[in-house]
Coordinates of C-alpha atoms in Angstrom, one line a residue:
Chain T
M1 CA 57.3 160.6 302.5
V2 CA 59.3 161.0 299.5
S3 CA 62.7 162.8 300.3
K4 CA 63.9 165.2 297.6
S5 CA 67.2 163.4 297.0
Q6 CA 64.7 160.1 296.6
T7 CA 63.0 162.4 294.4
K8 CA 66.0 163.4 292.1
L9 CA 67.3 159.6 292.1
I10 CA 63.3 158.3 290.7
T11 CA 63.1 161.4 287.8
S12 CA 66.3 160.4 286.9
L13 CA 65.9 156.8 285.9
Q14 CA 64.2 158.0 283.0
Q15 CA 66.9 157.8 281.0
K16 CA 69.9 155.0 280.2
K17 CA 72.7 157.1 281.2
Y18 CA 71.8 157.5 285.0
R19 CA 70.3 153.7 285.2
S20 CA 73.8 153.0 284.4
Q21 CA 75.0 154.8 287.2
S22 CA 72.8 154.2 290.0
G23 CA 72.9 150.2 288.6
L24 CA 68.8 151.0 289.4
F25 CA 65.7 150.8 287.3
V26 CA 62.3 151.6 288.1
A27 CA 58.9 149.2 288.2
E28 CA 55.3 149.9 288.7
G29 CA 52.2 148.3 290.6
P30 CA 51.8 145.2 292.7
K31 CA 51.6 142.9 289.9
V32 CA 54.6 143.6 288.2
I33 CA 56.7 144.2 290.7
D34 CA 55.6 140.9 292.8
E35 CA 56.5 139.2 289.9
L36 CA 59.8 141.4 290.1
L37 CA 60.2 139.9 293.5
N38 CA 59.4 136.2 293.1
E39 CA 62.3 136.5 290.5
N40 CA 64.9 137.0 293.3
M41 CA 65.3 140.4 291.7
E42 CA 67.3 142.3 293.8
L43 CA 64.8 145.5 295.8
H44 CA 66.5 148.7 296.6
S45 CA 63.7 150.4 297.4
L46 CA 59.4 150.6 297.7
F47 CA 57.1 153.2 298.1
S48 CA 53.8 152.2 298.3
T49 CA 50.3 153.8 299.1
K50 CA 49.5 151.5 301.5
A51 CA 50.5 150.8 304.8
S52 CA 50.1 147.7 304.4
E53 CA 52.4 146.7 302.2
I54 CA 55.6 149.0 304.5
T55 CA 57.4 146.0 306.0
A56 CA 61.1 147.1 306.0
E57 CA 64.0 150.0 306.4
N58 CA 64.1 150.4 302.8
H59 CA 60.0 150.3 302.4
F60 CA 58.6 153.5 302.2
H61 CA 55.1 154.8 303.2
V62 CA 54.3 157.6 300.7
T63 CA 50.7 159.7 300.0
E64 CA 48.4 159.4 296.6
T65 CA 50.7 162.6 295.1
E66 CA 53.6 161.7 296.3
L67 CA 53.7 158.6 294.4
K68 CA 51.9 160.1 291.4
K69 CA 55.2 162.6 290.7
I70 CA 57.6 160.1 291.2
S71 CA 55.1 157.6 288.8
F72 CA 56.1 157.2 285.0
L73 CA 52.6 156.0 284.0
K74 CA 49.6 158.4 283.3
T75 CA 48.0 157.1 285.4
A76 CA 49.7 156.6 289.4
N77 CA 49.4 152.8 290.5
T78 CA 49.9 152.2 294.5
S79 CA 53.2 151.6 294.5
L80 CA 56.6 152.2 292.5
A81 CA 60.0 150.1 293.2
L82 CA 63.4 150.5 292.6
F83 CA 65.0 147.2 291.5
K84 CA 69.2 146.4 291.0
I85 CA 70.1 145.6 287.7
P86 CA 71.4 142.8 287.5
Q87 CA 75.1 141.8 286.9
P88 CA 75.6 140.4 283.1
K89 CA 75.5 137.1 282.3
I90 CA 77.3 135.2 279.6
P91 CA 75.7 134.3 277.1
Q92 CA 75.2 130.1 276.2
D93 CA 75.8 129.2 273.2
S94 CA 72.7 126.6 272.9
G95 CA 68.8 125.9 272.8
L96 CA 66.7 128.4 271.3
I97 CA 68.3 132.8 271.4
V98 CA 66.7 135.7 270.1
A99 CA 68.5 138.0 269.0
L100 CA 67.4 141.7 268.4
D101 CA 68.6 144.5 265.7
A102 CA 68.7 147.9 266.2
V103 CA 64.9 147.4 267.8
R104 CA 63.7 151.0 269.3
D105 CA 59.9 151.1 270.3
P106 CA 60.3 149.8 274.1
G107 CA 56.5 148.4 273.0
N108 CA 57.8 146.1 270.9
L109 CA 60.8 145.1 273.1
G110 CA 58.7 144.3 276.1
T111 CA 55.7 142.1 274.1
I112 CA 59.3 139.9 272.7
I113 CA 60.7 139.3 275.8
R114 CA 57.4 137.9 276.6
L115 CA 57.5 136.2 273.9
C116 CA 60.8 134.5 274.7
D117 CA 59.0 133.8 278.0
W118 CA 56.2 131.8 277.2
F119 CA 58.1 130.3 274.2
G120 CA 60.9 129.0 277.1
V121 CA 63.8 131.6 274.8
Q122 CA 66.1 132.0 277.6
Q123 CA 68.8 134.4 276.4
L124 CA 67.7 137.6 274.2
L125 CA 71.0 138.7 272.2
C126 CA 70.3 142.5 271.2
S127 CA 73.0 144.8 269.5
E128 CA 73.7 147.7 271.7
D129 CA 71.3 150.5 269.8
T130 CA 68.5 148.2 270.3
T131 CA 66.3 150.4 273.3
D132 CA 67.5 149.6 277.0
C133 CA 65.4 146.9 278.7
Y134 CA 65.6 148.7 282.0
N135 CA 63.4 152.1 280.2
P136 CA 60.3 152.0 282.7
K137 CA 58.1 151.2 279.5
V138 CA 59.8 148.1 278.6
V139 CA 59.7 147.0 282.3
Q140 CA 56.1 147.7 282.2
A141 CA 55.4 146.1 278.7
T142 CA 57.0 142.6 280.0
M143 CA 54.6 141.6 282.6
G144 CA 57.6 140.5 285.3
S145 CA 59.5 138.4 281.9
L146 CA 62.2 140.0 282.3
A147 CA 63.0 138.4 285.5
R148 CA 63.2 134.9 283.6
V149 CA 64.9 136.3 280.5
Q150 CA 68.6 137.1 279.9
V151 CA 68.7 139.8 278.2
H152 CA 72.9 140.4 276.5
Y153 CA 73.6 144.0 275.6
L154 CA 76.3 142.9 272.5
E155 CA 78.4 143.3 269.3
L156 CA 76.1 141.2 267.2
S157 CA 78.2 140.7 264.4
E158 CA 81.0 139.3 266.7
Y159 CA 78.5 137.0 268.7
F160 CA 77.5 135.6 264.8
G161 CA 81.0 135.4 263.9
K162 CA 82.0 132.7 266.7
T163 CA 78.8 130.8 267.3
K164 CA 78.2 127.3 266.4
L165 CA 74.1 127.7 266.1
P166 CA 72.6 128.2 262.9
I167 CA 71.3 131.7 262.5
F168 CA 67.7 132.3 261.5
G169 CA 67.0 136.0 259.8
G170 CA 63.6 137.2 259.3
F171 CA 63.0 138.7 255.7
M172 CA 60.8 139.4 252.7
D173 CA 62.2 137.7 250.5
G174 CA 63.7 134.5 252.5
N175 CA 62.0 130.4 252.5
N176 CA 59.0 130.4 253.1
I177 CA 58.9 129.6 256.9
Y178 CA 55.7 126.4 256.9
S179 CA 58.0 124.7 254.5
E180 CA 61.6 125.0 255.9
K181 CA 62.4 122.8 258.5
L182 CA 63.6 124.1 261.8
P183 CA 66.2 123.2 264.5
Q184 CA 65.9 122.4 268.4
E185 CA 68.2 125.2 268.6
G186 CA 69.4 128.0 266.7
I187 CA 69.1 131.7 266.9
I188 CA 66.5 133.5 265.3
V189 CA 67.5 137.5 264.1
M190 CA 64.3 140.2 263.9
G191 CA 65.7 144.1 262.3
N192 CA 64.7 147.0 262.9
E193 CA 61.0 148.5 262.6
A194 CA 61.9 150.9 259.3
N195 CA 64.5 148.9 258.3
G196 CA 65.1 145.6 258.9
I197 CA 68.1 143.7 259.0
S198 CA 71.5 145.9 258.7
E199 CA 73.4 145.0 255.7
E200 CA 76.2 143.9 257.9
I201 CA 74.4 141.5 260.1
S202 CA 72.9 140.0 256.9
Q203 CA 75.8 138.4 256.1
K204 CA 76.1 136.9 259.1
I205 CA 72.4 134.9 258.2
T206 CA 72.8 131.8 257.1
H207 CA 69.5 130.7 257.1
R208 CA 66.8 133.1 255.4
I209 CA 63.2 132.4 256.1
T210 CA 59.4 134.6 255.8
I211 CA 55.8 134.9 256.6
P212 CA 54.4 134.1 253.9
R213 CA 51.5 136.8 252.7
F214 CA 47.9 135.1 252.0
G215 CA 45.0 136.9 250.8
K216 CA 44.8 138.0 246.9
I217 CA 46.2 141.4 247.4
Q218 CA 50.2 141.4 248.6
K219 CA 49.5 145.4 249.5
T220 CA 49.7 144.8 253.0
E221 CA 54.0 146.2 253.8
S222 CA 55.2 143.8 256.2
L223 CA 54.2 142.4 259.9
N224 CA 55.2 144.5 262.9
V225 CA 58.5 142.9 264.9
A226 CA 56.4 141.3 267.7
T227 CA 53.5 139.4 266.0
A228 CA 56.5 138.8 263.1
T229 CA 58.6 137.3 266.5
A230 CA 55.7 135.5 267.5
I231 CA 54.8 133.6 264.3
L232 CA 58.3 132.5 264.1
L233 CA 58.4 131.8 267.6
S234 CA 56.0 129.8 267.3
E235 CA 57.3 127.6 264.1
F236 CA 60.0 127.0 265.8
R237 CA 58.2 125.2 269.3
R238 CA 55.3 123.8 267.5
F239 CA 57.1 120.5 267.2
T240 CA 59.1 120.5 270.3
E241 CA 58.6 117.5 272.8
M242 CA 56.0 119.0 276.0
Chain B
M1 CA 44.1 178.2 255.4
V2 CA 42.7 175.8 258.0
S3 CA 39.3 177.8 258.6
K4 CA 37.8 178.0 261.9
S5 CA 35.1 175.4 261.0
Q6 CA 36.8 173.1 259.5
T7 CA 39.4 172.8 262.9
K8 CA 36.6 172.2 264.9
L9 CA 35.7 170.1 262.6
I10 CA 38.9 167.6 262.5
T11 CA 39.2 168.4 266.5
S12 CA 35.8 166.4 266.7
L13 CA 36.7 163.8 265.4
Q14 CA 38.4 162.1 268.2
Q15 CA 35.4 161.7 269.2
K16 CA 33.2 158.6 268.2
K17 CA 29.9 161.0 268.4
Y18 CA 30.9 163.2 265.9
R19 CA 32.6 161.0 263.7
S20 CA 29.3 159.1 263.5
Q21 CA 27.6 162.7 263.1
S22 CA 29.4 163.4 260.4
G23 CA 30.9 159.8 259.3
L24 CA 33.9 161.2 258.3
F25 CA 37.5 160.0 259.8
V26 CA 41.0 161.3 260.3
A27 CA 43.6 159.9 258.5
E28 CA 47.5 161.1 259.0
G29 CA 50.7 161.1 256.8
P30 CA 51.1 160.4 253.0
K31 CA 51.6 156.9 253.4
V32 CA 48.5 156.0 255.5
I33 CA 46.1 158.6 252.8
D34 CA 47.9 157.0 249.7
E35 CA 47.3 153.3 251.1
L36 CA 43.7 154.6 251.9
L37 CA 43.3 156.2 247.9
N38 CA 44.4 153.7 246.3
E39 CA 41.9 151.1 247.8
N40 CA 39.7 153.9 246.4
M41 CA 38.9 154.7 250.0
E42 CA 36.7 158.0 249.3
L43 CA 38.4 161.6 250.5
H44 CA 36.2 163.9 252.4
S45 CA 39.3 167.0 252.3
L46 CA 43.6 166.7 253.0
F47 CA 45.4 169.2 254.3
S48 CA 48.8 169.9 253.5
T49 CA 52.3 171.2 254.0
K50 CA 53.3 170.7 250.3
A51 CA 51.6 172.8 247.9
S52 CA 52.5 170.2 245.3
E53 CA 50.1 167.5 247.0
I54 CA 47.0 170.5 245.8
T55 CA 45.7 169.9 243.2
A56 CA 41.3 169.9 243.5
E57 CA 39.2 171.9 245.1
N58 CA 39.2 170.0 248.7
H59 CA 42.5 170.2 249.3
F60 CA 43.8 173.0 251.2
H61 CA 47.4 174.2 251.4
V62 CA 48.6 175.0 255.2
T63 CA 51.9 176.0 257.7
E64 CA 53.2 173.4 259.6
T65 CA 51.8 175.6 262.6
E66 CA 48.4 175.3 260.9
L67 CA 49.1 171.5 260.9
K68 CA 50.6 171.2 264.3
K69 CA 46.7 172.3 265.6
I70 CA 44.8 170.2 263.8
S71 CA 46.9 166.7 264.3
F72 CA 46.5 164.1 265.7
L73 CA 50.2 162.7 266.7
K74 CA 53.1 163.8 268.7
T75 CA 54.6 165.0 265.8
A76 CA 52.7 166.4 263.1
N77 CA 53.5 164.7 259.2
T78 CA 52.8 167.0 256.3
S79 CA 49.5 165.8 255.6
L80 CA 46.2 164.8 257.6
A81 CA 43.2 164.0 255.3
L82 CA 39.6 163.7 256.2
F83 CA 37.8 161.0 254.9
K84 CA 34.6 159.2 254.1
I85 CA 33.3 156.2 256.6
P86 CA 32.4 153.4 254.1
Q87 CA 28.7 151.8 254.6
P88 CA 28.1 149.1 257.0
K89 CA 28.3 146.1 254.4
I90 CA 26.8 143.1 255.8
P91 CA 28.8 140.3 256.3
Q92 CA 29.7 137.3 254.8
D93 CA 29.5 134.2 256.1
S94 CA 31.5 132.2 255.2
G95 CA 36.0 132.3 254.6
L96 CA 38.1 132.6 258.0
I97 CA 36.6 135.5 259.8
V98 CA 38.5 137.1 263.1
A99 CA 35.5 138.1 266.1
L100 CA 36.9 140.6 268.8
D101 CA 34.8 140.6 271.8
A102 CA 35.4 143.8 273.7
V103 CA 38.9 144.6 272.3
R104 CA 39.2 147.9 274.0
D105 CA 43.2 148.8 272.7
P106 CA 43.6 150.5 269.6
G107 CA 47.2 149.7 268.9
N108 CA 45.7 146.1 269.8
L109 CA 42.8 146.5 267.3
G110 CA 45.1 148.0 264.4
T111 CA 47.9 145.5 264.9
I112 CA 44.8 142.8 263.9
I113 CA 43.3 144.9 261.2
R114 CA 47.0 144.9 260.5
L115 CA 47.5 140.8 260.6
C116 CA 44.0 140.2 259.0
D117 CA 45.3 141.8 256.0
W118 CA 48.4 140.2 255.6
F119 CA 46.7 136.1 256.5
G120 CA 43.9 137.2 253.9
V121 CA 41.5 137.6 256.3
Q122 CA 38.9 140.2 254.5
Q123 CA 35.9 139.9 257.2
L124 CA 36.5 141.2 261.3
L125 CA 33.5 141.0 262.9
C126 CA 33.8 143.7 266.3
S127 CA 31.1 143.4 269.4
E128 CA 29.9 147.1 270.0
D129 CA 31.9 147.2 273.0
T130 CA 35.4 146.5 270.8
T131 CA 37.1 150.0 270.3
D132 CA 35.6 152.0 267.0
C133 CA 38.2 151.1 263.5
Y134 CA 37.9 154.9 262.8
N135 CA 39.9 156.2 265.7
P136 CA 42.9 158.1 264.6
K137 CA 45.1 155.7 266.4
V138 CA 43.5 153.2 265.4
V139 CA 43.9 154.4 262.0
Q140 CA 47.3 155.1 261.9
A141 CA 48.5 151.7 263.4
T142 CA 46.6 149.9 260.5
M143 CA 48.5 151.9 258.1
G144 CA 46.4 151.4 255.3
S145 CA 44.7 147.7 255.7
L146 CA 42.0 149.3 257.4
A147 CA 40.9 149.7 253.4
R148 CA 41.1 146.1 252.7
V149 CA 39.4 144.5 255.9
Q150 CA 35.2 145.0 256.2
V151 CA 35.2 145.7 259.9
H152 CA 31.8 144.9 260.7
Y153 CA 30.6 146.2 265.2
L154 CA 27.3 143.9 265.3
E155 CA 25.9 141.4 268.0
L156 CA 28.3 139.3 268.6
S157 CA 26.3 136.6 269.8
E158 CA 23.0 137.0 267.8
Y159 CA 25.8 135.8 264.5
F160 CA 27.3 133.3 266.3
G161 CA 23.6 132.3 266.8
K162 CA 23.1 131.8 263.2
T163 CA 26.2 131.2 261.7
K164 CA 26.9 127.8 260.0
L165 CA 30.4 128.6 260.3
P166 CA 32.4 126.7 263.2
I167 CA 33.7 128.5 266.1
F168 CA 36.9 128.5 267.6
G169 CA 37.8 130.7 270.8
G170 CA 41.2 131.4 272.5
F171 CA 41.5 130.4 276.3
M172 CA 43.9 129.6 278.7
D173 CA 42.1 125.8 279.0
G174 CA 41.0 124.7 275.4
N175 CA 42.8 121.8 273.1
N176 CA 46.5 122.0 272.2
I177 CA 46.3 124.4 268.9
Y178 CA 49.1 122.3 267.4
S179 CA 47.3 119.7 267.3
E180 CA 43.9 120.4 266.5
K181 CA 42.6 120.2 262.7
L182 CA 41.7 123.1 261.6
P183 CA 39.2 123.9 258.7
Q184 CA 39.7 126.7 255.6
E185 CA 36.6 128.1 256.9
G186 CA 35.7 129.5 260.3
I187 CA 35.5 132.2 263.4
I188 CA 38.6 133.4 265.5
V189 CA 37.1 134.3 268.5
M190 CA 39.5 136.2 270.4
G191 CA 38.6 138.4 274.2
N192 CA 39.0 141.5 276.5
E193 CA 43.0 142.1 277.2
A194 CA 42.0 141.9 280.7
N195 CA 39.4 139.3 280.9
G196 CA 39.0 137.1 277.7
I197 CA 35.6 135.9 276.2
S198 CA 32.8 136.9 278.1
E199 CA 30.2 134.1 279.4
E200 CA 28.1 134.9 277.3
I201 CA 29.9 134.2 274.0
S202 CA 31.3 131.3 276.0
Q203 CA 29.0 129.9 275.6
K204 CA 28.9 129.7 272.3
I205 CA 32.0 128.9 270.6
T206 CA 32.3 125.3 269.5
H207 CA 36.1 124.9 269.7
R208 CA 38.2 125.8 272.7
I209 CA 42.0 126.5 271.6
T210 CA 45.2 127.1 273.4
I211 CA 48.1 128.2 272.3
P212 CA 50.7 126.2 274.9
R213 CA 53.0 127.3 277.0
F214 CA 56.9 126.1 276.7
G215 CA 59.4 126.7 279.4
K216 CA 60.4 125.0 282.2
I217 CA 59.2 127.9 284.8
Q218 CA 55.4 128.5 283.2
K219 CA 54.6 131.1 284.9
T220 CA 53.6 133.9 282.1
E221 CA 50.5 135.1 282.7
S222 CA 49.0 134.9 279.2
L223 CA 49.9 136.0 275.5
N224 CA 48.8 140.1 274.5
V225 CA 45.7 139.9 272.4
A226 CA 47.4 140.8 269.3
T227 CA 50.4 138.2 269.5
A228 CA 48.3 136.2 270.0
T229 CA 45.6 136.2 267.6
A230 CA 49.1 136.6 265.6
I231 CA 49.9 133.0 266.1
L232 CA 46.7 131.4 266.2
L233 CA 46.3 132.9 262.5
S234 CA 49.4 131.9 261.4
E235 CA 48.2 128.1 262.0
F236 CA 44.7 128.6 260.4
R237 CA 46.8 129.8 257.2
R238 CA 49.6 127.3 257.6
F239 CA 48.1 124.3 255.7
T240 CA 46.5 126.4 253.1
E241 CA 47.7 126.0 249.2
M242 CA 48.9 129.1 248.7

């Protein structure tokens, strides 16, 4: 059973304000939930339609109708969990880091977190106006990678003022990424879906790079931020010893 | 004004069956519509809230309320157009070609069409069970690239039986893409979101390739099909003379 106060709490977690207040976020479906548990994300409570999954005090057996009521998905899965948002850590100024300047689309952020995980990028820096990574849509899109990538929300320009790492930024008019010598350590900055990297952040970029367009007719406006991140990460990693 | 029969026609075009019957598809917003017009896609009719855009007999001035009624978008734009679906052409067995085996998500197909356009891939082969490229969600996601990439729906295994081109397929256990010698001409096959490339098509693949995972913990399940396509296209093109 789901109590009224539980329903109220879960529903409220769609909004960032209430996630911050309660320190909780929602994950749905056994696959995503298992991945988060495997990475030692701390479980607050679990709601499942399967009696076999109810093995602790903070596990609640629910009917399909009850689950549907608390689910954020179009088609509810068999389980929904609340996890505790991990305490923020201090970013380590080393290795390959991705930084996002005002990326707004939850699907894009989720895909980028998954890409970081794939390419062994352990730290993702986000400007304060980037979508919250504990937004339910982001959590679902990361497929569990969220537990393996540290996401830091901070004042990007302040961080860039102090870092010792080279700062690469994706622009339409930068150096050809395929002929650029890329280091193993550095920060790759990706900008907002509509406006790219902001003026303030642009001034901190030490290396302007671009993915060249091919084909005779060069009209494609720009690549989606997630696909551009995929290509840049692949370029930075392709020469790495495996 | 939008007549009852026009409303009925437009609404029906959300379904592939009625798109095939009428030979029409929907595009929304001045940006996407302009791109399609620029590429000589044939306009059937235009519905716009801006009187200044009504310059021909098949243009109709509509109110915001009327547009909202016929729009497929959550937030209707200022215009909606019907275009004629181009006559299918015979694929040219040359150049770099992308082939999709049962890709289902309209967003993924739209992103892949945009990527083909960016990387100068003029032909996209789709298995009959791949999402229809004239689905309104795909049309919007392509941002106009749909007019510059030829999309062919056909029996993939039959085509692969006849082609003279090498056939590359993305698998979890193929050769490392970064050390593979990649030709300028060939077919790159990408599989279904959940199941990858089907058994039947796998047998026709001449070169099994993979994007290696990095990082210590190698748990990320797989890359999204659109981001994987981005990385493979970048690899095939990076050595091309520009």
